[in-house]
Coordinates of C-alpha atoms in Angstrom, one line a residue:
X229 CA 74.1 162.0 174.3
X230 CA 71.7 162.1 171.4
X231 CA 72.9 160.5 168.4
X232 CA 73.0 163.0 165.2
X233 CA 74.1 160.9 162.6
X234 CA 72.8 157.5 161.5
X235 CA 74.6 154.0 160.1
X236 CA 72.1 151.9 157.8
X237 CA 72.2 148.2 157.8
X238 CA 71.0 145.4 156.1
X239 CA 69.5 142.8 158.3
X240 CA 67.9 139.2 157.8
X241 CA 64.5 138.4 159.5
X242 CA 65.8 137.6 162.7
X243 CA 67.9 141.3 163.2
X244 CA 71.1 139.8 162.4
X245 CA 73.8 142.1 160.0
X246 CA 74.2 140.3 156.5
X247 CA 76.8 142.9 155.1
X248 CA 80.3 142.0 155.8
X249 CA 81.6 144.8 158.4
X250 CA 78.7 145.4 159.4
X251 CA 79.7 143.9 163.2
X252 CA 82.9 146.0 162.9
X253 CA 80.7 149.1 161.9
X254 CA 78.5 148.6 164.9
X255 CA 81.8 148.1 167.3
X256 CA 83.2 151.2 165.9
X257 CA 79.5 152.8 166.8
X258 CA 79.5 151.6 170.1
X259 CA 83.1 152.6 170.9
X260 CA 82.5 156.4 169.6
X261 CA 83.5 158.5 173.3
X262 CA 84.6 155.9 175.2
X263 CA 88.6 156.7 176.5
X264 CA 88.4 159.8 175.2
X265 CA 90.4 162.5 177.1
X266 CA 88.8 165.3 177.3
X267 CA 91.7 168.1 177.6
X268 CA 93.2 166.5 174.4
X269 CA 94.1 168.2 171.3
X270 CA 91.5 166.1 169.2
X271 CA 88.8 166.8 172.0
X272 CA 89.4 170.3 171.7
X273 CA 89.1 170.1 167.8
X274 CA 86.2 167.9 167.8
X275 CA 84.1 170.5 170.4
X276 CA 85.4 173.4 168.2
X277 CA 83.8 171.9 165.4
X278 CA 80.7 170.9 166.5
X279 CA 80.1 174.4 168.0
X280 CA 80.6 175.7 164.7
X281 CA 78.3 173.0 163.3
X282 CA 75.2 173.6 165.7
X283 CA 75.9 177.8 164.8
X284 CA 75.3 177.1 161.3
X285 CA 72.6 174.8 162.2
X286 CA 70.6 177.3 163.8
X287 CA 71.4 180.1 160.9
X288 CA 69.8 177.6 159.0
X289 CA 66.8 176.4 160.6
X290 CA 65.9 180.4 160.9
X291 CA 66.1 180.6 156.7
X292 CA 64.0 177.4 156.6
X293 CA 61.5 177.9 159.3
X294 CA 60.3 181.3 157.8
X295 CA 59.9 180.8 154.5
X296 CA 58.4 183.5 152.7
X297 CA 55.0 182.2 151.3
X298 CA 54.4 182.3 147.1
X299 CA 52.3 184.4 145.6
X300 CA 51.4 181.4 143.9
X301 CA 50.7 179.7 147.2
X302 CA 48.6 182.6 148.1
X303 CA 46.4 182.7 145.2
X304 CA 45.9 178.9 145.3
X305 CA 44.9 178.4 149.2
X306 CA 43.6 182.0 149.9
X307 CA 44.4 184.2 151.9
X308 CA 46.0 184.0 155.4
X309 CA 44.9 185.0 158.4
X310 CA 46.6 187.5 159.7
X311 CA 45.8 186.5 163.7
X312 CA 44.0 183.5 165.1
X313 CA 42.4 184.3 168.5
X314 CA 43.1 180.9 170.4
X315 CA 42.0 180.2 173.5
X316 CA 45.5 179.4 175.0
X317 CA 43.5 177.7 178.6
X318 CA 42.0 175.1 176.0
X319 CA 45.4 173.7 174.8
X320 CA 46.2 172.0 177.7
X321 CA 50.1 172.7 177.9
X322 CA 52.0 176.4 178.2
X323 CA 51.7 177.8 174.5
X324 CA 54.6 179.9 175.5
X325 CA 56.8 177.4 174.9
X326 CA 56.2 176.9 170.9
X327 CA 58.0 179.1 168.8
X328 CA 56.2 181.9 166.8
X329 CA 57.5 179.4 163.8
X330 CA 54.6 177.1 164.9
X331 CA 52.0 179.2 165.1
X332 CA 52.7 180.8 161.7
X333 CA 53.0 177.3 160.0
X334 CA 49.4 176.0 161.9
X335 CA 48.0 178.9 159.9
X336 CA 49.2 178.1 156.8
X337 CA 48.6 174.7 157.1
X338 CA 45.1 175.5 158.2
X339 CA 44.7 177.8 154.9
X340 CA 46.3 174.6 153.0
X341 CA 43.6 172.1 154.5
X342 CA 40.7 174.5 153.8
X343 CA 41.1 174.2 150.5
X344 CA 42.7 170.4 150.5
X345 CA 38.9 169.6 152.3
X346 CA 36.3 172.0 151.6
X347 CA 33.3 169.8 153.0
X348 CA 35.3 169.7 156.8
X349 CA 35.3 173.0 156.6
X350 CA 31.9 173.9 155.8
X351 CA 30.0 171.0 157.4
X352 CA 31.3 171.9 161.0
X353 CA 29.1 173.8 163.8
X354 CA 32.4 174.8 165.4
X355 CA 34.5 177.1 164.2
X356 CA 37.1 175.6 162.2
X357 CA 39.6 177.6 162.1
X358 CA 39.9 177.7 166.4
X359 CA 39.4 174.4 167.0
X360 CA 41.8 173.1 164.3
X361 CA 44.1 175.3 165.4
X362 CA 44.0 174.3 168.8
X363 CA 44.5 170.7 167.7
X364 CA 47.5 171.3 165.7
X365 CA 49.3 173.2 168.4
X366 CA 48.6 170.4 170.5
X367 CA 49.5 167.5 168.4
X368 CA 53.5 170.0 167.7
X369 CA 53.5 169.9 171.5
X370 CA 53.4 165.8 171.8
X371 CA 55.3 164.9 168.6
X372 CA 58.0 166.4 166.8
X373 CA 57.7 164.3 163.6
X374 CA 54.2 166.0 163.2
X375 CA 56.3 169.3 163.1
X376 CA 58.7 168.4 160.2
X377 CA 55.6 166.9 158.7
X378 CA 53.7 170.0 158.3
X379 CA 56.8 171.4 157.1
X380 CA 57.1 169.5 154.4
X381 CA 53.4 169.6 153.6
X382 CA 53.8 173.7 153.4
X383 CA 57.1 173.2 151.6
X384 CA 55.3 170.8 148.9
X385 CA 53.1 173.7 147.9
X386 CA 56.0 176.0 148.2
X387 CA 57.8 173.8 145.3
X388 CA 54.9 173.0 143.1
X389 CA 54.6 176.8 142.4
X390 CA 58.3 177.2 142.1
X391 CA 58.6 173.8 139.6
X392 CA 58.1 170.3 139.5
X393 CA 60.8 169.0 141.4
X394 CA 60.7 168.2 145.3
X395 CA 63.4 171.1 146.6
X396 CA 66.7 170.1 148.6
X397 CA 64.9 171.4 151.8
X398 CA 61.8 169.3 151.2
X399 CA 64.1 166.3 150.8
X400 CA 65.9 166.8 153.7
X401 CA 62.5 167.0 156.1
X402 CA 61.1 164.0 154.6
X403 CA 64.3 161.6 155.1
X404 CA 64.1 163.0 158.5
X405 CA 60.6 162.3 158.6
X406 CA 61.0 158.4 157.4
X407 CA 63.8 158.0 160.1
X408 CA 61.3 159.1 162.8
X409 CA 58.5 157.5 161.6
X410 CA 60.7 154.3 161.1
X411 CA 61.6 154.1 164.6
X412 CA 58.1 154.9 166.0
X413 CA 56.3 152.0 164.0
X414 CA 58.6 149.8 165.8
X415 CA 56.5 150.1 169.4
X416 CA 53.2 149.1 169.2
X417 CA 52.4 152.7 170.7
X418 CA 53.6 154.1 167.3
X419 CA 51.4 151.7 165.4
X420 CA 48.4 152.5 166.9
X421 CA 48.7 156.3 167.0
X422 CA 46.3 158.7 165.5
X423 CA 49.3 161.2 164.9
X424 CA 51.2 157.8 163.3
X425 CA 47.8 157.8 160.7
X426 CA 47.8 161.7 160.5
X427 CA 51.5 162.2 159.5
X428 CA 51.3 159.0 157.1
X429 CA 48.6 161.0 155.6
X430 CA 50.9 163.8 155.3
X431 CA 53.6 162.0 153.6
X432 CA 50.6 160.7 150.9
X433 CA 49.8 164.1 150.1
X434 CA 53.5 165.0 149.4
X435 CA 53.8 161.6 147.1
X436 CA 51.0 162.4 145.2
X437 CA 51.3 166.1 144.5
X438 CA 54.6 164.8 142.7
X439 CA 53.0 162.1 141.4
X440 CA 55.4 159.5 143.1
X441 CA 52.6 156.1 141.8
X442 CA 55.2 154.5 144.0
X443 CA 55.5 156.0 146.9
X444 CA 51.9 156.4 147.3
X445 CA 51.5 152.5 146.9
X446 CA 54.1 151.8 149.7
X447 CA 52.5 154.5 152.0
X448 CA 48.9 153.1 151.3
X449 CA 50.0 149.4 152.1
X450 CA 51.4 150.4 155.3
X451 CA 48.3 152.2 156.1
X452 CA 46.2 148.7 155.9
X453 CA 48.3 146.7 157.7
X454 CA 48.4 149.6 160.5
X455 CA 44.3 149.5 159.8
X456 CA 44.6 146.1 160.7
X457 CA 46.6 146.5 163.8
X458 CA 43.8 149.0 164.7
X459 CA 41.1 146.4 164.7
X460 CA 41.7 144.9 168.0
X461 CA 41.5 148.3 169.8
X462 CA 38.5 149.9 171.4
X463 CA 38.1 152.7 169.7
X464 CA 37.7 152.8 165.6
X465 CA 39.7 154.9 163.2
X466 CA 38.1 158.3 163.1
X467 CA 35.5 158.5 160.1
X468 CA 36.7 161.7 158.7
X469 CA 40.3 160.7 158.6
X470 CA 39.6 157.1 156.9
X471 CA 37.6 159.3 154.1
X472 CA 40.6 161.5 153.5
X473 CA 42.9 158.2 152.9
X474 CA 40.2 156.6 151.1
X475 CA 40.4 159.5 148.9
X476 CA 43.8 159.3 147.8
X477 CA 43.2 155.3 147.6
X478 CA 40.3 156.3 145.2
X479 CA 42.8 158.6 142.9
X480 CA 45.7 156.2 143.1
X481 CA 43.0 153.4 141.6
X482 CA 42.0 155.2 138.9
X483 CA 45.6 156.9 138.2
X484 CA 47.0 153.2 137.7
X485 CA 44.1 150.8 137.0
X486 CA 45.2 148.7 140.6
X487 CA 42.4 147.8 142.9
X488 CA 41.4 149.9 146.5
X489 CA 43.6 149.3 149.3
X490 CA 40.5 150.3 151.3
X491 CA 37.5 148.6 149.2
X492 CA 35.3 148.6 152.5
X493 CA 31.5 148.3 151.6
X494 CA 29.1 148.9 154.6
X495 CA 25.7 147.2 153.7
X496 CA 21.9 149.5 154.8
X497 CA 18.8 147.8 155.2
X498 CA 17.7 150.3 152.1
X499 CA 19.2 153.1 150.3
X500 CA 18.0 157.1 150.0
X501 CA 14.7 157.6 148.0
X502 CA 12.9 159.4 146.2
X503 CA 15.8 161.3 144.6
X504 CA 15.6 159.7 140.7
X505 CA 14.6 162.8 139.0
X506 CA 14.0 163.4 135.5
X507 CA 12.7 160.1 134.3
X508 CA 15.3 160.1 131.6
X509 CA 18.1 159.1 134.5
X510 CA 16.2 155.9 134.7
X511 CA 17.1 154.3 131.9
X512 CA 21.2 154.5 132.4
X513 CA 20.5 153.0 135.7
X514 CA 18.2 149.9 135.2
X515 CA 21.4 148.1 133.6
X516 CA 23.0 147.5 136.8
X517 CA 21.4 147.4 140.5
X518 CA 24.9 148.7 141.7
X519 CA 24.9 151.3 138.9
X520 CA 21.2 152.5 140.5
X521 CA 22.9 152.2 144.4
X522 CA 25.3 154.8 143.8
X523 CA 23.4 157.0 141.7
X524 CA 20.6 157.4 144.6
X525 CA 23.3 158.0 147.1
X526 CA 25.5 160.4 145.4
X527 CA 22.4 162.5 144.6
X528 CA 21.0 162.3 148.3
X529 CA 24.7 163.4 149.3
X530 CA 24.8 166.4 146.7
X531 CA 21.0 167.4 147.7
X532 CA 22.0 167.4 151.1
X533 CA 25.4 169.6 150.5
X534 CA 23.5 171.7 148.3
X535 CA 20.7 171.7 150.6
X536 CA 22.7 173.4 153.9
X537 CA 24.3 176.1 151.9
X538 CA 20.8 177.7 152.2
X539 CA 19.2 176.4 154.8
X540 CA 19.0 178.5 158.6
X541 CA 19.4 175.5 160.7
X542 CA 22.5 174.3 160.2
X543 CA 22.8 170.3 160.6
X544 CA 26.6 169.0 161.4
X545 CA 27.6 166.1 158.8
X546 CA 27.4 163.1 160.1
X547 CA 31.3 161.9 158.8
X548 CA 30.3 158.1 159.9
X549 CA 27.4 157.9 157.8
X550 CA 29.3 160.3 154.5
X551 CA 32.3 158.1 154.8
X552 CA 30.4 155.1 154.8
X553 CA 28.7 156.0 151.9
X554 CA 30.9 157.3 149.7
X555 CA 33.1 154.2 150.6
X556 CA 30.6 152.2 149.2
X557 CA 30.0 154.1 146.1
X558 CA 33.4 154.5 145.4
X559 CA 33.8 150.7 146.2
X560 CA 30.8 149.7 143.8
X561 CA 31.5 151.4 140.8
X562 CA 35.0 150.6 140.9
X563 CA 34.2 146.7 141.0
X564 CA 31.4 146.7 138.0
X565 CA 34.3 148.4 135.3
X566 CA 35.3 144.9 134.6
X567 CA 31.9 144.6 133.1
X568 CA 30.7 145.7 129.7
X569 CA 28.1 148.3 130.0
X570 CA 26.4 150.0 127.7
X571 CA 28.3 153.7 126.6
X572 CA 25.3 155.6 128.5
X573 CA 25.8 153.5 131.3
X574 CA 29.5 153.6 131.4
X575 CA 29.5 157.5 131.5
X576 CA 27.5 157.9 134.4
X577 CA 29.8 155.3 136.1
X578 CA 32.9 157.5 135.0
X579 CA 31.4 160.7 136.1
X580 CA 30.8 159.3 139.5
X581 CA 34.0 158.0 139.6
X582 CA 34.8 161.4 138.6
X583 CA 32.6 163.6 141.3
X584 CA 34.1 161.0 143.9
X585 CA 37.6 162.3 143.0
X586 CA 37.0 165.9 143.8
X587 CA 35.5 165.7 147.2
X588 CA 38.8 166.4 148.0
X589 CA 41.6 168.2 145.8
X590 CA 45.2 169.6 145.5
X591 CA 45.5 173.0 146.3
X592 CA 47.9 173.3 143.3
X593 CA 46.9 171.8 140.3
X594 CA 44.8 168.6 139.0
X595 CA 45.0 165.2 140.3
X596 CA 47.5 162.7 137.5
X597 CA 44.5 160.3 136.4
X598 CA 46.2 158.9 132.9
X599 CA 44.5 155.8 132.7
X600 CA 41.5 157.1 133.9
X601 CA 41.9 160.6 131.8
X602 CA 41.9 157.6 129.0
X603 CA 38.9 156.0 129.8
X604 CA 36.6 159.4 129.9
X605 CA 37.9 160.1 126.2
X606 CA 37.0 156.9 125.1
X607 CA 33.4 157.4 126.6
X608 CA 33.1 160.8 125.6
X609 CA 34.3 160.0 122.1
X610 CA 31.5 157.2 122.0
X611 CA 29.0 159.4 123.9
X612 CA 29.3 162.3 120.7
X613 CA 27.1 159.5 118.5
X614 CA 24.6 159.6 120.5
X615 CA 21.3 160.6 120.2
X616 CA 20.5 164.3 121.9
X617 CA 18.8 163.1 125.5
X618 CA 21.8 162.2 126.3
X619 CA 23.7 165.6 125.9
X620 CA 22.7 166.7 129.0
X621 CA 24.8 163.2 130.3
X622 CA 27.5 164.0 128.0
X623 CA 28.4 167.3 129.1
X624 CA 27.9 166.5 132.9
X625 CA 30.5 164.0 132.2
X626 CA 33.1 166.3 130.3
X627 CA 32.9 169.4 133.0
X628 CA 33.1 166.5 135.6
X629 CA 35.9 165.0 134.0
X630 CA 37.7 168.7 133.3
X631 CA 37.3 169.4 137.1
X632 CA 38.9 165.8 138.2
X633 CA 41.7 165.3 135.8
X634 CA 41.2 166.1 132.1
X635 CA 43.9 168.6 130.5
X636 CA 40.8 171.5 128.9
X637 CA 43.7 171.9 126.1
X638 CA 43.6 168.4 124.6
X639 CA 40.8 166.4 123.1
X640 CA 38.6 167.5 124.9
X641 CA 38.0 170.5 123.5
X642 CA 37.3 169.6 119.8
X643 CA 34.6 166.8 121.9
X644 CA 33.1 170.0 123.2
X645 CA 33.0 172.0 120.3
X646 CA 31.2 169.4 118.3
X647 CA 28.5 167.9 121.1
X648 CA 27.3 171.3 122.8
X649 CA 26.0 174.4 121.2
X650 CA 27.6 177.6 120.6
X651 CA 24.9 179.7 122.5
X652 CA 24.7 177.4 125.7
X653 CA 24.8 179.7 128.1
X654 CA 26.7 178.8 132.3
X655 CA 23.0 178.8 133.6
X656 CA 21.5 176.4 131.2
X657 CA 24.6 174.4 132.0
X658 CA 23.4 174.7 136.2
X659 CA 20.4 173.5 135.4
X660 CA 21.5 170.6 133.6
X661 CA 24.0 169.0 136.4
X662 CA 21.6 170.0 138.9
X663 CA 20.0 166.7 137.9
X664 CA 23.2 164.6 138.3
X665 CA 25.9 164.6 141.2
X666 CA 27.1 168.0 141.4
X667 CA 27.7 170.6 145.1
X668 CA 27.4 173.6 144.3
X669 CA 30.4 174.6 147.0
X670 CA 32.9 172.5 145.4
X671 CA 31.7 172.2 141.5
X672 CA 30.2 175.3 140.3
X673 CA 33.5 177.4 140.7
X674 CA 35.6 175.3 138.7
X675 CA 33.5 173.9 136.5
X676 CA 32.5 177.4 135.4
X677 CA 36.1 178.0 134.7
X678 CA 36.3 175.3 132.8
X679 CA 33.3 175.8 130.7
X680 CA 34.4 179.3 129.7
X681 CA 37.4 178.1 128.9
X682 CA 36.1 175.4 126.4
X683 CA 33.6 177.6 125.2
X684 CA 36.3 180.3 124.1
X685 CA 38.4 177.4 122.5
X686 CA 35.6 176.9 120.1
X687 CA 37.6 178.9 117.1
X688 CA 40.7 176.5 118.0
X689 CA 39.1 173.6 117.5
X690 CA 38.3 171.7 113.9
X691 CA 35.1 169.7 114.6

């Protein structure tokens, strides 16, 4: 009989109980049904209750398994699709056999990842939305602990709309999920599972959106040592799923000042070229040949994004070679802040840190940077006595900064009201970033926003 309750021990190194009682505990465990006669009055009882237990069980599990999605939710991850054709043939098991639970909770979670990843969804020949699908239903099918783990995924964005706190529902699903995930990391199966990575992934997601520093650190160190389990097996960790951990490895860096987890650099016999345009942008590079590295290859990435918006032949991203490169940007500019670079230098170093950080985003509300929110005032602040080639730079680096973490109604806006003119109009703006990191499909939207919202602050602000 499966067990439904759990006792928690605390062991030495070698498995042994160190608690006193503990043996006792585990006897009484053991001896749970044993002699028991089954026409007895405390049998009777017992089944009585539990009857009643699993009846209120399932009266629950229907309240929590259809939640009603927030108009909040709605607004922040789009809309819904109302059906998904799937190709049921392609899934490999009877589909029949999921609940209509599942299917509605693939969709949202679909709708949640859209906006969670913007470049998978618009970088893929295939249609996303099927072939996701179809790999979600499939992975529910195999593992169960994926299913409460794209409940709780759901359910974060459900409580982040509602408040701050992580709801009584939420909490339940994710001790439930640690339990399972617990047990699995103890075969070497479990440790070298994609769906293992994928719901570890999960879990980050959750601990960040509440901005648990903690939790994220413990999830991201058992994610190396799994990585490094992983290295004696055939086949490598997918590219596209290792830039989605790297992500959050990025954010936690610059939330708390600690190193990567992940600071993997991959070396190229030369880097993209031809791409250092105006001639101004030279001269906050020559400072540092790293500085220059990752300049050239952010701007190559952003051409090319901006590039297949509106070209007809459509080229797939190559998520090997994007990984590798934003790993080693992200990698590069993180190890030359010990240094002391001049203030021009420093903000193009902090606005790459800062495009970095949105390649991916929250579909809720900015990413927690506080010591990295620090670090752009500080560079803006220094950036406002300098001379006017460098506006351009400056306000690259506050929109940047406003899209990855800054707050538009603190300092920033009396920084704004004194460095760009009144009359600077969004389009002079795109012409200006144009020239510095910046996709079009994941920048212009917000940082439009955000520049009408600083521009209509102006009579706030006291320069």
């Amino acid at each position: 009989m499966p067990a439904t309750e759990f006792t928690f021990l605390t062991v030495d190194g070698h498995g042994r109980p160190l608690e006193p009682g503990s043996r006792a505990s585990i006897r009484s465990r053991c001896m749970k049904g044993v002699n028991v006669r089954q026409d007895s009055r405390r049998s009777k009882r017992k089944a009585r209750k539990a009857s009643e237990t699993i009846a209120a069980t399932e009266s629950l599990s229907k309240n929590i398994e259809s939640p009603e999605i927030a108009s909040c939710q709605v607004t922040s991850c789009g809309p819904l699709s109302k059906s998904l054709q799937v190709r049921t043939d392609e899934l490999g098991f009877d589909s029949s056999r999921l609940p209509s639970t599942a299917w509605r909770l693939v969709v949202k979670f679909n709708a949640l990842l859209d906006v969670a990843y913007p470049l998978e969804t618009s970088f893929e020949n295939i249609d996303p939305q099927e072939y996701s699908m179809i790999d979600h239903l499939t992975l529910l099918n195999d593992n169960k602990t994926l299913l409460e783990s794209i409940f709780l995924a759901t359910y974060t964005v459900d409580d982040l709309c509602s408040g701050t706190k992580l709801s009584p529902r939420s909490q339940r699903i994710l001790c439930t999920i640690l339990s399972s995930l617990n047990r699995s990391l103890g075969y070497a199966s479990g440790q070298q599972s994609y769906t293992t990575i994928f719901i570890i992934l999960i879990l980050l997601f959750a601990a960040e959106s509440f901005r648990d520093f903690d939790a994220v650190s413990i999830h991201l160190d058992g994610l190396r040592k799994l990585l490094e389990l992983r290295e004696t097996k055939p086949v490598p960790l997918d590219s596209k799923l290792l830039f989605k951990i790297q992500q959050v490895d990025l954010r936690m860096s610059l939330a708390t000042g600690r190193p990567l987890y992940f600071p993997f650099h991959y070396y190229y016999p030369q880097a993209p070229a031809g791409i250092i345009r105006p001639p101004s942008v030279i001269h906050w590079l020559m400072v540092h040949p790293a500085l220059m590295a990752c300049y050239q290859t952010l701007q190559a990435l952003s051409n090319h994004a901006n590039q297949y918006r509106c070209s007809t032949l459509k080229k797939c991203l190559d998520w090997f070679y994007f990984q590798s490169q934003v790993s080693t940007g992200q990698t590069l500019l993180i190890g030359i802040g010990n240094g002391h670079l001049p203030v021009v230098s420093e903000a193009l170093r902090l606005g790459m840190l800062a495009f970095l950080s949105t390649l991916s985003r929250s579909p809720t509300r900015k990413a927690h940077l506080p010591i990295f929110a620090s670090q752009l005032e500080e560079c803006c602040l220094a950036m406002k006595q300098e001379q006017d080639p460098h506006k351009p730079l400056l306000i690259w680096l506050m929109l940047m900064g406003c899209i990855s973490t800054i707050d538009t109604s603190g300092w920033i806006s009396s920084a704004w009201s004194s460095s760009v003119p009144t009359d600077l109009s969004w389009e002079a703006v795109q012409k200006v970033v144009v020239e510095i990191p910046w996709i079009h499909m994941i920048h212009d939207e917000p940082g439009e926003r955000n520049y009408r919202h600083l521009q209509a602050r102006r009579d706030d602000c006291v320069s």
